[in-house]
Short mmCIF file of C-alpha atoms in Angstrom, two decimals:
data_model
loop_
_atom_site.label_atom_id
_atom_site.label_comp_id
_atom_site.label_asym_id
_atom_site.label_seq_id
_atom_site.Cartn_x
_atom_site.Cartn_y
_atom_site.Cartn_z
CA MET A 213 22.66 12.25 4.64
CA ASN A 214 21.93 8.83 2.12
CA LYS A 215 19.38 8.86 0.02
CA PRO A 216 16.01 7.63 0.71
CA VAL A 217 14.53 4.85 -0.93
CA PHE A 218 10.87 4.56 -1.16
CA THR A 219 11.23 0.63 -1.10
CA SER A 220 14.25 -0.78 -1.33
CA LYS A 221 12.92 -4.56 -0.79
CA PRO A 222 9.10 -5.57 -1.31
CA VAL A 223 6.68 -5.25 1.69
CA VAL A 224 5.76 -8.87 2.72
CA VAL A 225 2.16 -8.54 5.28
CA ALA A 226 0.86 -11.91 6.67
CA ILE A 227 -3.33 -11.56 6.56
CA GLY A 228 -4.98 -15.01 8.10
CA GLY A 229 -1.91 -17.00 7.26
CA THR A 230 -0.93 -16.37 3.83
CA ASP A 231 2.35 -14.26 3.09
CA PHE A 232 1.27 -11.32 0.66
CA GLU A 233 3.79 -9.66 -1.23
CA PHE A 234 3.87 -5.87 -2.29
CA THR A 235 6.27 -3.70 -4.25
CA PRO A 236 4.91 -0.14 -4.68
CA THR A 237 6.93 2.84 -6.36
CA VAL A 238 6.53 6.58 -5.56
CA GLN A 239 4.48 6.54 -9.04
CA ASP A 240 1.83 4.38 -7.01
CA ALA A 241 2.16 6.22 -3.87
CA ASN A 242 1.46 9.48 -6.07
CA ASN A 243 -1.65 8.21 -8.08
CA HIS A 244 -3.05 7.09 -4.68
CA THR A 245 -2.62 10.85 -3.25
CA ASN A 246 -3.96 12.05 -6.73
CA ASP A 247 -7.32 9.59 -6.63
CA MET A 248 -8.23 10.88 -3.39
CA MET A 249 -11.46 12.70 -2.96
CA PRO A 250 -13.32 13.96 -0.08
CA ASN A 251 -16.08 10.89 -0.77
CA ASN A 252 -13.59 8.35 -2.09
CA LYS A 253 -11.19 6.68 0.29
CA VAL A 254 -11.42 3.23 -0.45
CA ALA A 255 -11.64 2.86 -4.11
CA PRO A 256 -7.92 4.55 -4.19
CA ALA A 257 -6.36 2.21 -1.72
CA TYR A 258 -7.73 -0.57 -2.83
CA THR A 259 -6.88 0.28 -6.18
CA TYR A 260 -2.91 0.78 -4.77
CA LEU A 261 -3.22 -2.34 -3.20
CA THR A 262 -4.23 -4.71 -6.47
CA ARG A 263 -1.78 -3.10 -8.66
CA THR A 264 1.31 -3.41 -6.26
CA VAL A 265 0.45 -6.72 -4.94
CA LYS A 266 2.72 -9.92 -6.27
CA PRO A 267 0.54 -11.09 -9.68
CA GLU A 268 -0.55 -14.47 -8.80
CA GLN A 269 -1.36 -13.03 -5.35
CA LYS A 270 -3.86 -10.52 -6.98
CA ASP A 271 -7.26 -12.94 -7.21
CA VAL A 272 -6.61 -14.10 -3.35
CA LEU A 273 -5.93 -10.59 -2.47
CA ILE A 274 -9.12 -9.45 -3.92
CA GLU A 275 -11.81 -12.18 -2.80
CA LEU A 276 -10.14 -10.75 0.97
CA LEU A 277 -10.35 -6.95 0.10
CA ASP A 278 -14.22 -7.82 -0.65
CA SER A 279 -14.94 -10.03 1.92
CA VAL A 280 -13.44 -8.16 5.31
CA PRO A 281 -15.06 -4.49 6.51
CA GLY A 282 -12.27 -2.02 6.84
CA LEU A 283 -9.02 -4.61 5.74
CA THR A 284 -8.60 -2.38 2.78
CA ILE A 285 -7.62 0.96 4.62
CA GLU A 286 -6.39 -0.84 7.06
CA LEU A 287 -3.85 -2.86 4.86
CA PHE A 288 -3.08 0.12 3.12
CA ALA A 289 -1.75 2.06 5.90
CA THR A 290 0.27 -0.82 7.12
CA VAL A 291 2.25 -1.63 3.29
CA SER A 292 1.97 2.09 2.58
CA ASN A 293 4.03 3.23 6.16
CA ALA A 294 6.47 -0.07 5.70
CA SER A 295 7.25 1.13 1.83
CA LYS A 296 8.62 4.10 3.34
CA GLY A 297 12.10 2.16 4.39
CA GLY A 298 11.40 3.81 7.90
CA ILE A 299 11.93 7.29 7.58
CA GLU A 300 10.34 9.16 10.13
CA ILE A 301 9.28 12.83 9.87
CA SER A 302 9.26 15.27 12.93
CA LEU A 303 8.59 18.65 13.23
CA LYS A 304 11.37 21.08 14.85
CA LYS A 305 10.66 24.10 16.41
#
């Protein structure tokens, strides 16, 4: 088995015609999980996205996240899933 690499290359996501580049790390993913509380799902995802986006794209991303309902959670799921490098998990019986 090859050792999986969490993110071997940046995750690029197009939002409204703009390509955003994210480079999440294992620590970013762990911090997101540690920050989640039963009544707090959006803030940890928002933090994850704003910390992992290319620095020069951060202000534009924040403007989008603050003005488009539901974008934070949807974008987090996309970036998080893509950053796993295609690793699949399946249950064996």
